[in-house]
Coordinates of C-alpha atoms and ligand atoms in Angstrom, one line a residue:
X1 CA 24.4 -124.4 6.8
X2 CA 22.6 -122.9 9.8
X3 CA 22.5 -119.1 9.3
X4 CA 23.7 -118.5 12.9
X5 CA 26.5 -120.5 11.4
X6 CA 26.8 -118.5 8.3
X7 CA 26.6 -115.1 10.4
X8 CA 29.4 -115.9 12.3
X9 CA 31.8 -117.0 9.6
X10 CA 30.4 -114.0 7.5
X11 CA 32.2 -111.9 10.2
X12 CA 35.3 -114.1 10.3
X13 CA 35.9 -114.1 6.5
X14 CA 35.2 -110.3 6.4
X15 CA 37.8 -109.5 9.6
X16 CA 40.4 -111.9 7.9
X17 CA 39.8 -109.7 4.4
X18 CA 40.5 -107.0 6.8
X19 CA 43.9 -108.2 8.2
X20 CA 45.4 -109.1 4.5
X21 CA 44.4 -105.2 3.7
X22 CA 45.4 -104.0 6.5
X23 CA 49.0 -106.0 6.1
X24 CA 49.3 -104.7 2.6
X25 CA 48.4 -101.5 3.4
X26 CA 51.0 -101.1 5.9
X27 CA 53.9 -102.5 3.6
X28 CA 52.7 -100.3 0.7
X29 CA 52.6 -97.1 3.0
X30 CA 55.9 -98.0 4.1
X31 CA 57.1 -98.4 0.8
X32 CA 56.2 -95.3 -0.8
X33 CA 57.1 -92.5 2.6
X34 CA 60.4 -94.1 4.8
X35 CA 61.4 -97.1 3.2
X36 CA 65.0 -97.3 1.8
X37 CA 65.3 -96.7 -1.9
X38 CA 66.5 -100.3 -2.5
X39 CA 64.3 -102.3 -0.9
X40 CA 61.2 -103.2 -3.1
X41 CA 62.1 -106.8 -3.9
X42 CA 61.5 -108.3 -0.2
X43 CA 58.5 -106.4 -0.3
X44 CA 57.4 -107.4 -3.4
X45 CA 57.9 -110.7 -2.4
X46 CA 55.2 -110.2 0.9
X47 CA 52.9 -108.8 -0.8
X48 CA 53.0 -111.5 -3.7
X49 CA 51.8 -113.9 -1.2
X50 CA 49.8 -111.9 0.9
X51 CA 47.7 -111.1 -2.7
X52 CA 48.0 -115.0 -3.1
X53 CA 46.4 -115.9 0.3
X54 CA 43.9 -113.6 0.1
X55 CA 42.7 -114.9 -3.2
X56 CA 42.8 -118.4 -1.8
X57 CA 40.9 -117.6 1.0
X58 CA 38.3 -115.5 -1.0
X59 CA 38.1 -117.6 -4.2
X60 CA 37.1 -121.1 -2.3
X61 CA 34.5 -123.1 -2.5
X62 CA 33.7 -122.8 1.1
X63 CA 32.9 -118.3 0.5
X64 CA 30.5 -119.5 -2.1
X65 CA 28.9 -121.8 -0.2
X66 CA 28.4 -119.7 2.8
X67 CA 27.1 -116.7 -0.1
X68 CA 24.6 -119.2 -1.3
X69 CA 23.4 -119.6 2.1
X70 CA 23.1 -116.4 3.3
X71 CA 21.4 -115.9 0.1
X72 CA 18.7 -117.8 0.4
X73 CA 18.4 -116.5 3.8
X74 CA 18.2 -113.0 2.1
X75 CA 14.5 -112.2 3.9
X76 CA 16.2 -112.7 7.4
X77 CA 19.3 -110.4 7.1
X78 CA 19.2 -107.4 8.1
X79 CA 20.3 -103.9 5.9
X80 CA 24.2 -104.7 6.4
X81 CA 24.7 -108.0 6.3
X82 CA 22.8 -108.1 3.0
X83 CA 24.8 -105.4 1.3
X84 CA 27.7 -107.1 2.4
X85 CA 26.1 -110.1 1.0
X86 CA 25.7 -108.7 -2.2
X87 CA 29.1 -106.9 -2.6
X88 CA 31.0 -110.2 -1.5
X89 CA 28.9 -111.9 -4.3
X90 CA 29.9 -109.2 -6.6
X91 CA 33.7 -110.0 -5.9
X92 CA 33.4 -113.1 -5.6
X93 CA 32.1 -113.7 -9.2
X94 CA 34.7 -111.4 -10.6
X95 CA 37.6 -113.2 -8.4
X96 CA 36.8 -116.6 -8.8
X97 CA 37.3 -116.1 -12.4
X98 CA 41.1 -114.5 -11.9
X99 CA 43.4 -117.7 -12.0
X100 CA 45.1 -117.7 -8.5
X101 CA 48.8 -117.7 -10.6
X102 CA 47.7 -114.4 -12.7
X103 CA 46.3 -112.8 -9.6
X104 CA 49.8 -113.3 -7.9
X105 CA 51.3 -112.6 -10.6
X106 CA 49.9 -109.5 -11.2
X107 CA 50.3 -108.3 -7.9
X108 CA 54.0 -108.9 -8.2
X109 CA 53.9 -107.0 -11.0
X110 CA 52.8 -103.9 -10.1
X111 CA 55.1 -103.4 -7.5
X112 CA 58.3 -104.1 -9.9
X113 CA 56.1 -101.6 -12.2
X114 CA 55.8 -98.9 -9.1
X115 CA 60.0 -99.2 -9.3
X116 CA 60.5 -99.4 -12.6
X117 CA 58.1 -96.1 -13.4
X118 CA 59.9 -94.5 -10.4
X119 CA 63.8 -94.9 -12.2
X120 CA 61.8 -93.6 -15.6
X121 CA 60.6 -91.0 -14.9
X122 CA 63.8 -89.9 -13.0
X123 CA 65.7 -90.5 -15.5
X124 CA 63.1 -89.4 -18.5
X125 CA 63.0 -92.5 -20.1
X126 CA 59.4 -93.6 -21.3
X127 CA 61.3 -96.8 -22.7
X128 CA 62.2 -97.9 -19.5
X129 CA 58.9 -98.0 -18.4
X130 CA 57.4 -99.7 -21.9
X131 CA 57.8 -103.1 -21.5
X132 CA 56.3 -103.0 -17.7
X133 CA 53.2 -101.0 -18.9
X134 CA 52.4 -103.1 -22.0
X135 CA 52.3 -106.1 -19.3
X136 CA 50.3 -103.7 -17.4
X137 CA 48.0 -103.0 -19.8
X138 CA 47.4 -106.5 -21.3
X139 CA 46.9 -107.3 -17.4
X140 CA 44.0 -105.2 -17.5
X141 CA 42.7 -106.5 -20.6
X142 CA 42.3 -109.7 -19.5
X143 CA 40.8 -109.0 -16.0
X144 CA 38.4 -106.6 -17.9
X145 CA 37.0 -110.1 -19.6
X146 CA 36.8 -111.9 -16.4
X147 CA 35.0 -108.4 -14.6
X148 CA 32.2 -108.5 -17.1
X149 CA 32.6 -109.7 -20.6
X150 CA 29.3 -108.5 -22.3
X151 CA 31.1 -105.3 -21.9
X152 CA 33.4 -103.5 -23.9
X153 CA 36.9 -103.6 -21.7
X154 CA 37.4 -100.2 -20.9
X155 CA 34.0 -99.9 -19.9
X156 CA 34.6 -102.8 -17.4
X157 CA 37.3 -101.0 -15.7
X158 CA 35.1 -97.7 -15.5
X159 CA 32.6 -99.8 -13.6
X160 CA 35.1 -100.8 -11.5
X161 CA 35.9 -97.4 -10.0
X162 CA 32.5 -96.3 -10.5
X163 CA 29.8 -98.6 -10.9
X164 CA 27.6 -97.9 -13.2
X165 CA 29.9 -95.3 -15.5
X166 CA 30.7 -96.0 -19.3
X167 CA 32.3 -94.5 -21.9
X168 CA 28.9 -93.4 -23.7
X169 CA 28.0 -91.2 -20.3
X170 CA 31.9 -89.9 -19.8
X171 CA 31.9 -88.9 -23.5
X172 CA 28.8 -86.7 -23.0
X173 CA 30.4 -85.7 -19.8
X174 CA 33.5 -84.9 -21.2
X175 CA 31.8 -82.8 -23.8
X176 CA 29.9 -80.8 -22.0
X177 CA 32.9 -79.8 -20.2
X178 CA 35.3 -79.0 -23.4
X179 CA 32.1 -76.4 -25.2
X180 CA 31.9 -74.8 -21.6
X181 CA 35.6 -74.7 -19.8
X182 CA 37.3 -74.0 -23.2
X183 CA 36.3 -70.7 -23.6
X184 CA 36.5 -69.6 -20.4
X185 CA 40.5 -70.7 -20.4
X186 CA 40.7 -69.0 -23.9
X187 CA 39.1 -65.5 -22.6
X188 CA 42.0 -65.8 -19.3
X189 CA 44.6 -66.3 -21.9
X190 CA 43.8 -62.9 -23.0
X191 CA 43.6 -61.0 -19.9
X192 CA 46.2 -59.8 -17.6
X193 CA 48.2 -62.8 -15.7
X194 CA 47.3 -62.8 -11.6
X195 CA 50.5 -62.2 -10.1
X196 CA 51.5 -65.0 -7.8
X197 CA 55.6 -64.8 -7.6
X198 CA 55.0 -64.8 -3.5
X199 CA 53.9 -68.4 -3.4
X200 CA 57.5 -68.9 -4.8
X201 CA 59.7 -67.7 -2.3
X202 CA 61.9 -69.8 0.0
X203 CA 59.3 -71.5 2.4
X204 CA 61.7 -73.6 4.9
X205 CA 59.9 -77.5 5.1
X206 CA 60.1 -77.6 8.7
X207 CA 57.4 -74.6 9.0
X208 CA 55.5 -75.9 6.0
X209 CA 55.2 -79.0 8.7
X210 CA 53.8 -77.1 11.4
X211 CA 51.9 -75.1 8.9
X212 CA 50.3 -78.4 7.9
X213 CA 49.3 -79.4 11.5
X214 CA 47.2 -75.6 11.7
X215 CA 45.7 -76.6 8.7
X216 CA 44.4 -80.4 9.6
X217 CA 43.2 -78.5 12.9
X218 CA 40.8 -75.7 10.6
X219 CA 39.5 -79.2 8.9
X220 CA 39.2 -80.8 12.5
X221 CA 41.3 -83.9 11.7
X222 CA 41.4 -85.4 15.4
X223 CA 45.5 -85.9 15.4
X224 CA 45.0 -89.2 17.4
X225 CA 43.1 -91.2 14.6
X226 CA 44.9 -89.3 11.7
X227 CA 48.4 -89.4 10.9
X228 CA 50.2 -87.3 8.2
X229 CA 53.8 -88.7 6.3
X230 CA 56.0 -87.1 3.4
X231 CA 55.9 -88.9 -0.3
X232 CA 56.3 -88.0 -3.6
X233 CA 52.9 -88.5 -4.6
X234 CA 50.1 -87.7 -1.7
X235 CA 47.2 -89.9 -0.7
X236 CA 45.0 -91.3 2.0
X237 CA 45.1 -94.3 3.6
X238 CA 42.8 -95.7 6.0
X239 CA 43.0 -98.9 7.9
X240 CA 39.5 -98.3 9.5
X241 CA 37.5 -95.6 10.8
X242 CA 39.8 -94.9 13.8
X243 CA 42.5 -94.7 11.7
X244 CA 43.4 -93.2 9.0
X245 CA 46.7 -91.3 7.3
X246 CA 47.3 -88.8 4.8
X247 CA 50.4 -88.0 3.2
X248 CA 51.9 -84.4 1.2
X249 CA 54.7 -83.6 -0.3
X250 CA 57.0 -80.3 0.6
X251 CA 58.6 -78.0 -2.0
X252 CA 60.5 -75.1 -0.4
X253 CA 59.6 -72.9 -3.0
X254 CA 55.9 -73.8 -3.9
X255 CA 53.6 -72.9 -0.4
X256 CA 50.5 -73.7 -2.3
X257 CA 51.5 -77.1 -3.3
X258 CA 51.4 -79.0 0.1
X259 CA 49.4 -76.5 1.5
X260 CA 46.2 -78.1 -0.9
X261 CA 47.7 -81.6 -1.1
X262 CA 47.1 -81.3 3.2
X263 CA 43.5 -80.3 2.4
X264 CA 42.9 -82.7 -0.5
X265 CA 43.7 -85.1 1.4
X266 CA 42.5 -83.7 4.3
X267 CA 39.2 -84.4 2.3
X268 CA 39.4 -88.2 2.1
X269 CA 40.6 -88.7 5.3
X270 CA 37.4 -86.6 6.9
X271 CA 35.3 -89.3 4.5
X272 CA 37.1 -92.0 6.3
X273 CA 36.5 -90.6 9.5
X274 CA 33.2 -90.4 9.1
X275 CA 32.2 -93.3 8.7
X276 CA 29.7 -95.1 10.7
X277 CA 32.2 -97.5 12.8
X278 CA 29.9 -100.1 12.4
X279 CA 31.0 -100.6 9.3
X280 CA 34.6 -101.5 10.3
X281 CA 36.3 -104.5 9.9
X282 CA 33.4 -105.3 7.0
X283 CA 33.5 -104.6 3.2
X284 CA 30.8 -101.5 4.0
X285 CA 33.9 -99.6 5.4
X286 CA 35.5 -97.3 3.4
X287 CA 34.5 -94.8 1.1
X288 CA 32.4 -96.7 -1.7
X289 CA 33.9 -95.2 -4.9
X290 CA 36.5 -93.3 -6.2
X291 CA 34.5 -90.7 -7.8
X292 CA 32.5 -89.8 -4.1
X293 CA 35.9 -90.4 -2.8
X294 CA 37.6 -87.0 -4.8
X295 CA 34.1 -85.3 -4.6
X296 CA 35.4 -85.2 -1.0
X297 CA 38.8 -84.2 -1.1
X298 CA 38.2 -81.7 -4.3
X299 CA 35.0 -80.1 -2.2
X300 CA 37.8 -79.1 0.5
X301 CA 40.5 -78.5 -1.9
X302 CA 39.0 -76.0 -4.1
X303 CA 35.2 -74.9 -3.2
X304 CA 36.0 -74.5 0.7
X305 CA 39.7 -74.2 0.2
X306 CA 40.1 -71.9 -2.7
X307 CA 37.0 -70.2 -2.0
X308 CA 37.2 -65.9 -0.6
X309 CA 35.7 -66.4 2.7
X310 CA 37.9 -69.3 3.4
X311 CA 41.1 -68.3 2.3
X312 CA 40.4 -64.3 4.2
X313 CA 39.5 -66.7 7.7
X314 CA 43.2 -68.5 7.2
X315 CA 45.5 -65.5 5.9
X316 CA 46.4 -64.1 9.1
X317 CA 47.3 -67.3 10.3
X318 CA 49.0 -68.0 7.6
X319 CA 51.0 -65.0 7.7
X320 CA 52.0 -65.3 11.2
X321 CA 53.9 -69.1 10.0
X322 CA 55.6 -66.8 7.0
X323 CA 56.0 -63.5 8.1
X324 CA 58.6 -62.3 5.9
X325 CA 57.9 -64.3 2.8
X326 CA 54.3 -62.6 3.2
X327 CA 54.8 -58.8 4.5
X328 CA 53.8 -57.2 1.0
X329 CA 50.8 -59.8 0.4
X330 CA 47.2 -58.9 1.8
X331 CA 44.1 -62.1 1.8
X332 CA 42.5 -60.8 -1.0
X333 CA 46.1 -61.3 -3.1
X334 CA 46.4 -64.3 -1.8
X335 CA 43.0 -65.9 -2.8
X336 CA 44.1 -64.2 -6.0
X337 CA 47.0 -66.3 -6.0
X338 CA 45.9 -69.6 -5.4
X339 CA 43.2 -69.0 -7.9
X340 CA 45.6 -68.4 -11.1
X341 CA 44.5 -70.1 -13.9
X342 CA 47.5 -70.6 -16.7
X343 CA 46.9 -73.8 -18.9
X344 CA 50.2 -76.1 -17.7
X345 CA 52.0 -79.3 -17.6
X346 CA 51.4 -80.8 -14.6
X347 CA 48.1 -82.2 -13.4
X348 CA 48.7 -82.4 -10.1
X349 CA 49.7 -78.4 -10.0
X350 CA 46.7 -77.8 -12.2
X351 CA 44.5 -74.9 -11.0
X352 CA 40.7 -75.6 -10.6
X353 CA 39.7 -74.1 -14.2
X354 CA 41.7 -76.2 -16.5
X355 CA 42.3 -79.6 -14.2
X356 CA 39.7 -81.4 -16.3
X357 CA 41.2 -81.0 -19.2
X358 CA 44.3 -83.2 -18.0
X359 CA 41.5 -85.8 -17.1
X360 CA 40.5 -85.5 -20.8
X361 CA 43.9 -86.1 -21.9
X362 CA 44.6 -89.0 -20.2
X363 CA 40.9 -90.7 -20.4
X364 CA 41.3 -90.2 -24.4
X365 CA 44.4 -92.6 -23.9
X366 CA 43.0 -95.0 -21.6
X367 CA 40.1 -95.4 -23.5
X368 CA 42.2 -96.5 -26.6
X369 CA 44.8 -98.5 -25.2
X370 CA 42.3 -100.6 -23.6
X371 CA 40.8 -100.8 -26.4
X372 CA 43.2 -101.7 -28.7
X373 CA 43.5 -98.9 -31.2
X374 CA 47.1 -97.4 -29.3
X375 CA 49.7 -99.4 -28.9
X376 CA 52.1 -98.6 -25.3
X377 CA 54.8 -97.2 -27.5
X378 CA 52.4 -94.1 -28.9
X379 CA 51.5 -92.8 -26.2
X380 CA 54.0 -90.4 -25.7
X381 CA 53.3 -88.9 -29.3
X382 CA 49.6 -89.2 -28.5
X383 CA 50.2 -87.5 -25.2
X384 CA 51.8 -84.6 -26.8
X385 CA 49.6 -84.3 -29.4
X386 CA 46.4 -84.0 -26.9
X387 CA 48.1 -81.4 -24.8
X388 CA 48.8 -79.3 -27.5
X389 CA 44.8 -79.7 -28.6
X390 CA 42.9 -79.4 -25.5
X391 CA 45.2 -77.1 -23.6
X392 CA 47.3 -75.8 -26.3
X393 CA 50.9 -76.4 -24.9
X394 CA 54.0 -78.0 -25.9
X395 CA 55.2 -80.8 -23.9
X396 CA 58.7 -80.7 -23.5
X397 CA 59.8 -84.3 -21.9
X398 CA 58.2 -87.4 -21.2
X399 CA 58.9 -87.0 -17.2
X400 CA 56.7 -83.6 -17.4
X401 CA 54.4 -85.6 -20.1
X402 CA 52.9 -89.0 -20.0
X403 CA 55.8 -90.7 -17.1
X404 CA 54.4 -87.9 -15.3
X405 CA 51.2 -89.8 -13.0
X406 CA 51.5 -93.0 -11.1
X407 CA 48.3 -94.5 -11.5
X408 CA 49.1 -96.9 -14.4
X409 CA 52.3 -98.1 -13.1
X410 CA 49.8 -99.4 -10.3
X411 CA 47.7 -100.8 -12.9
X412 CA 45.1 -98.2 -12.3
X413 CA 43.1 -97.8 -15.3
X414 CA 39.9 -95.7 -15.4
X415 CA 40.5 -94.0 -12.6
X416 CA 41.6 -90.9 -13.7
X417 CA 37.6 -89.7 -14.5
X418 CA 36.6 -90.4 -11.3
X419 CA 38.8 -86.7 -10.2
X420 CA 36.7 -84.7 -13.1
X421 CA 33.2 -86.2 -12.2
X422 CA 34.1 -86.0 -8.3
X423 CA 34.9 -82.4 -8.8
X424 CA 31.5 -82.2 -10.5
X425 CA 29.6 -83.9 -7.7
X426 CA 30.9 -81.9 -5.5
X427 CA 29.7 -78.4 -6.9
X428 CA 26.5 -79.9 -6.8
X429 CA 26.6 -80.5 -3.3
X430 CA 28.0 -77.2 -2.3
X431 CA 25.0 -75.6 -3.9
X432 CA 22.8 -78.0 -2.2
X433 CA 24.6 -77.4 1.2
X434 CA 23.9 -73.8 1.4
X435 CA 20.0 -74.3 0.8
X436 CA 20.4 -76.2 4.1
X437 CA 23.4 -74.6 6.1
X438 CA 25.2 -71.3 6.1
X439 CA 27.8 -72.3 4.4
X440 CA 29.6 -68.9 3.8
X441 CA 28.9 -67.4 7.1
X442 CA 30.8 -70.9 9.1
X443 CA 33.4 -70.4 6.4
X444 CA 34.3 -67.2 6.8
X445 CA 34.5 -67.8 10.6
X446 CA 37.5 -70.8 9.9
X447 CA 34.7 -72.8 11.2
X448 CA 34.3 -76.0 8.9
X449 CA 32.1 -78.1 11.1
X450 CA 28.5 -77.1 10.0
X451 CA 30.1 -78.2 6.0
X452 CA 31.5 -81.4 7.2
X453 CA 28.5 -82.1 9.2
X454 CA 25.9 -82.1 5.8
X455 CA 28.5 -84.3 4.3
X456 CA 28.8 -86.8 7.2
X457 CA 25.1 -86.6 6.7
X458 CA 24.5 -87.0 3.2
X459 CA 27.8 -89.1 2.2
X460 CA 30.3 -90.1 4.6
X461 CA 28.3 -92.2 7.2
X462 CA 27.3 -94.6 4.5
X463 CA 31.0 -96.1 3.6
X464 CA 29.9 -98.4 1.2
X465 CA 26.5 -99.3 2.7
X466 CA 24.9 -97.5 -0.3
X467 CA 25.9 -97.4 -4.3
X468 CA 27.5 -94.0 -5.5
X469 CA 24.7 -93.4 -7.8
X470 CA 22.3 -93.4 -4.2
X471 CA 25.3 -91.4 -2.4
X472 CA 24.8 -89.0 -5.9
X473 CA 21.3 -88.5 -5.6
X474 CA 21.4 -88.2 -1.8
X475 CA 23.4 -85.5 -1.9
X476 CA 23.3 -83.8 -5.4
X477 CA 19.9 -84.8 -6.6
X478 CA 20.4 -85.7 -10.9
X479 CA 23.6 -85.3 -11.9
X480 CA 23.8 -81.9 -14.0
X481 CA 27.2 -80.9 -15.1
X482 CA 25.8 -77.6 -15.8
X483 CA 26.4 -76.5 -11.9
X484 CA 30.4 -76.9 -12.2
X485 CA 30.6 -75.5 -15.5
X486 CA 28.6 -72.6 -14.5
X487 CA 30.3 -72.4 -11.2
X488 CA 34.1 -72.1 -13.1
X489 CA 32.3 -70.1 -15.2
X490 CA 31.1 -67.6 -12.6
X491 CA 34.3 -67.7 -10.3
X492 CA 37.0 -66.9 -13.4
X493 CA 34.9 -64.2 -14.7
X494 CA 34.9 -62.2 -11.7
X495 CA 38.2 -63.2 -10.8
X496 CA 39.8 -62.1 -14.2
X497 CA 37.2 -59.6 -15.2
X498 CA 35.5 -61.1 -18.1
Ligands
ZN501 ZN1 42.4 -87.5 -4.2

């Protein structure tokens, strides 16, 4: 094949890719913020073949021809096309080894599962959801064998969200985290509890909503390339640079919890955004793993968003959208607030101190039931048993215990690490940041463009163009989990006093 020729369908396969994501996004985004309640099954039945086409089209003969030529062309491409190159290869070798029936089937599966875990946890029924989620995890099993089977399975997956991350390096990780962070929580427990009864009161939706709209303009989401929807469970969406979607979820008595579900994801979508449009249409767009991904969003969340200087810029603002709610609460109570650290039940409501130690929970079970030493039915008992030992609660129900997430109802496993080593990156990079930037100064201003501007820099421009572990050094030098442990370390001490 003449490479001219292989450039060009390069690009076409690539933009075709494109349109089957871009179709499946849309159907999922639609599924999970204003579709009916019963309407999964017509869906399900899209997406199936969607999945199925897109497999076809990827998995034949004629993408590994046109990969063999381009790589034997490999002197005469240029940066991009052979990146692309090489992570098309990558998939391709994995994919070609998925039988077109399981692939379909499997993507049927999950969005039965998606339903199924839905009605359980509703209805706090962990059975329910067993028979789904031992499918689910034999699934993943199997497609751990066909990723890469010199490795151990779980390991497989882990390299899937983040290449390069095993259990060996996550246990040290982890580790490190527990001798350092479990103290700290322990030495809280024993001080006086930060009073945060305000966050609360009765905090109508509808000015949550426009409260949400102030708070994408302070992260300068441009409103024409990034929408915002309601769901149960936020996240970002992008169909391409230019456009992109986040989504929160409003509780009338909770201000905090959309108010840093908007700048979590607030943080993914500015990744999005930032990418060099180049990359578009191409497997380079997009952030390139899910670990950078929630360095991102947890960078804006909690060290911009829960920091002093920020929170002080945003309170008067914030107090003119809730006058009344607010009229006894000053800035400095309401950093205060947003800062309370009380081991809990929820991950998702987790404050900054002890949200790694869900991740440990929950990597602990992953780890084993792909491994094959917990069977689906334990987990609730294991579940239980870890919460009690890492964050010393009881769990009361399955729907506040292990029904809880959604990830493994969309066959999502070894993700969950990727949120305790993103938050980890990103402490790095703050402390790298302010060698280069005034961080504080912007901050305390409400101006966010000098932070977003390093990162756009140092991370987001790249989409996928480089590996995570480049996108680490670039921006955090060697990974030391030492900086976030000292920085929760530093931050509860003089927030409680220690
Ligand atoms: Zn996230």
């Amino acid at each position: 094949m003449d490479l001219t020729i292989a450039l060009e369908k390069l690009d076409e396969l690539q933009k075709k890719m494109y349109a089957y994501g871009a179709a499946n996004s849309a159907l999922y985004l639609d599924s999970v913020t204003v579709a009916p309640k019963d309407t999964s099954e017509g869906r399900g039945v899209a997406m199936g073949i969607l999945a199925g086409e897109e497999h076809k089209l990827f998995a034949s003969p004629e993408t590994g021809e046109l990969l063999d030529c381009l790589e034997s062309n490999r002197d005469k491409l240029d940066a991009r096309q052979a990146r692309q190159t090489e992570l098309l290869r990558r998939s391709y070798t994995q994919l070609s080894r998925i039988p077109a029936d399981e692939y379909m089937e499997y993507a049927m599966l999950t969005n039965e599962a998606s339903d199924v875990w839905h009605r359980a946890k509703e209805q706090n029924d962990f059975e329910l959801f067993r028979p789904v989620l031992e499918k689910l995890v034999a699934f993943n099993r199997k497609f751990a064998g066909y990723y890469d089977s010199t490795k151990a399975p779980y390991d497989a997956l882990l390299n899937e969200y983040e290449r390069g991350m095993t259990m060996e390096k996550l246990d040290a990780f982890f580790a490190a985290l527990r001798e350092k962070i479990v103290p700290v929580i322990r030495a809280v427990g024993e001080k006086p509890q930060i009073d945060d009864g305000f966050l609360h009161k009765h905090y109508p939706v509808e000015i949550q909503r426009k409260f949400s709209d102030y708070l994408m303009e302070v992260m300068g989401l441009d409103r024409a390339h990034c929408g915002i929807g309601e769901t149960e469970h936020p996240f970002t969406l992008n169909f391409n640079s230019q456009d992109v979607r986040i989504t929160t979820h409003y509780v009338e008595d909770s201000l905090a919890e959309s108010m840093y579900s908007v700048v979590h994801e607030g943080g993914h979508a500015l990744y999005e955004r930032g990418v060099d449009p180049q990359n578009d249409y191409t497997v380079l767009a997009g952030g390139v793993s899910m670990g950078i991904h929630e360095s991102q969003s947890r960078f804006y969340e909690n060290l911009i968003g829960r920091s002093r200087p920020f929170v002080h810029a945003i309170f008067p603002r914030i107090r003119a959208f809730f006058p009344e709610q607010l009229k006894d609460v000053d800035a400095e109570m309401f950093y205060r607030a947003v800062n309370k650290a009380q081991p809990s039940l929820i991950r998702t409501e987790a404050d900054e101190l002890t949200y790694s130690l869900h991740i440990m929970v929950r990597y602990e079970i992953e780890k084993q039931l792909i491994g094959g030493t917990l069977a689906v039915g334990d987990i609730p008992a294991e579940w239980n048993r870890l919460y009690k030992e890492y964050l010393g609660i009881d769990v009361p129900d399955d729907k506040r215990g292990c029904l809880q997430d959604s990830h493994w109802s969309g066959g999502s496993f070894g993700y969950f690490p990727s949120y305790a080593l993103g938050s980890a990156y990103g402490a790095q990079m703050l402390r790298n940041m302010e060698k280069d930037v005034d961080v504080w100064g912007s901050v305390g201003k409400g101006d966010l463009s000098p932070v977003t501007a390093w990162l756009r820099e140092k991370v987001h421009q790249y989409g996928s163009l480089l590996e995570p572990a480049q996108i680490v050094e670039n921006a955090c030098g060697v990974f030391d989990p030492t900086v976030y442990t000292d920085y929760l370390t530093e931050k509860y001490s003089e927030l409680y006093g220690l």
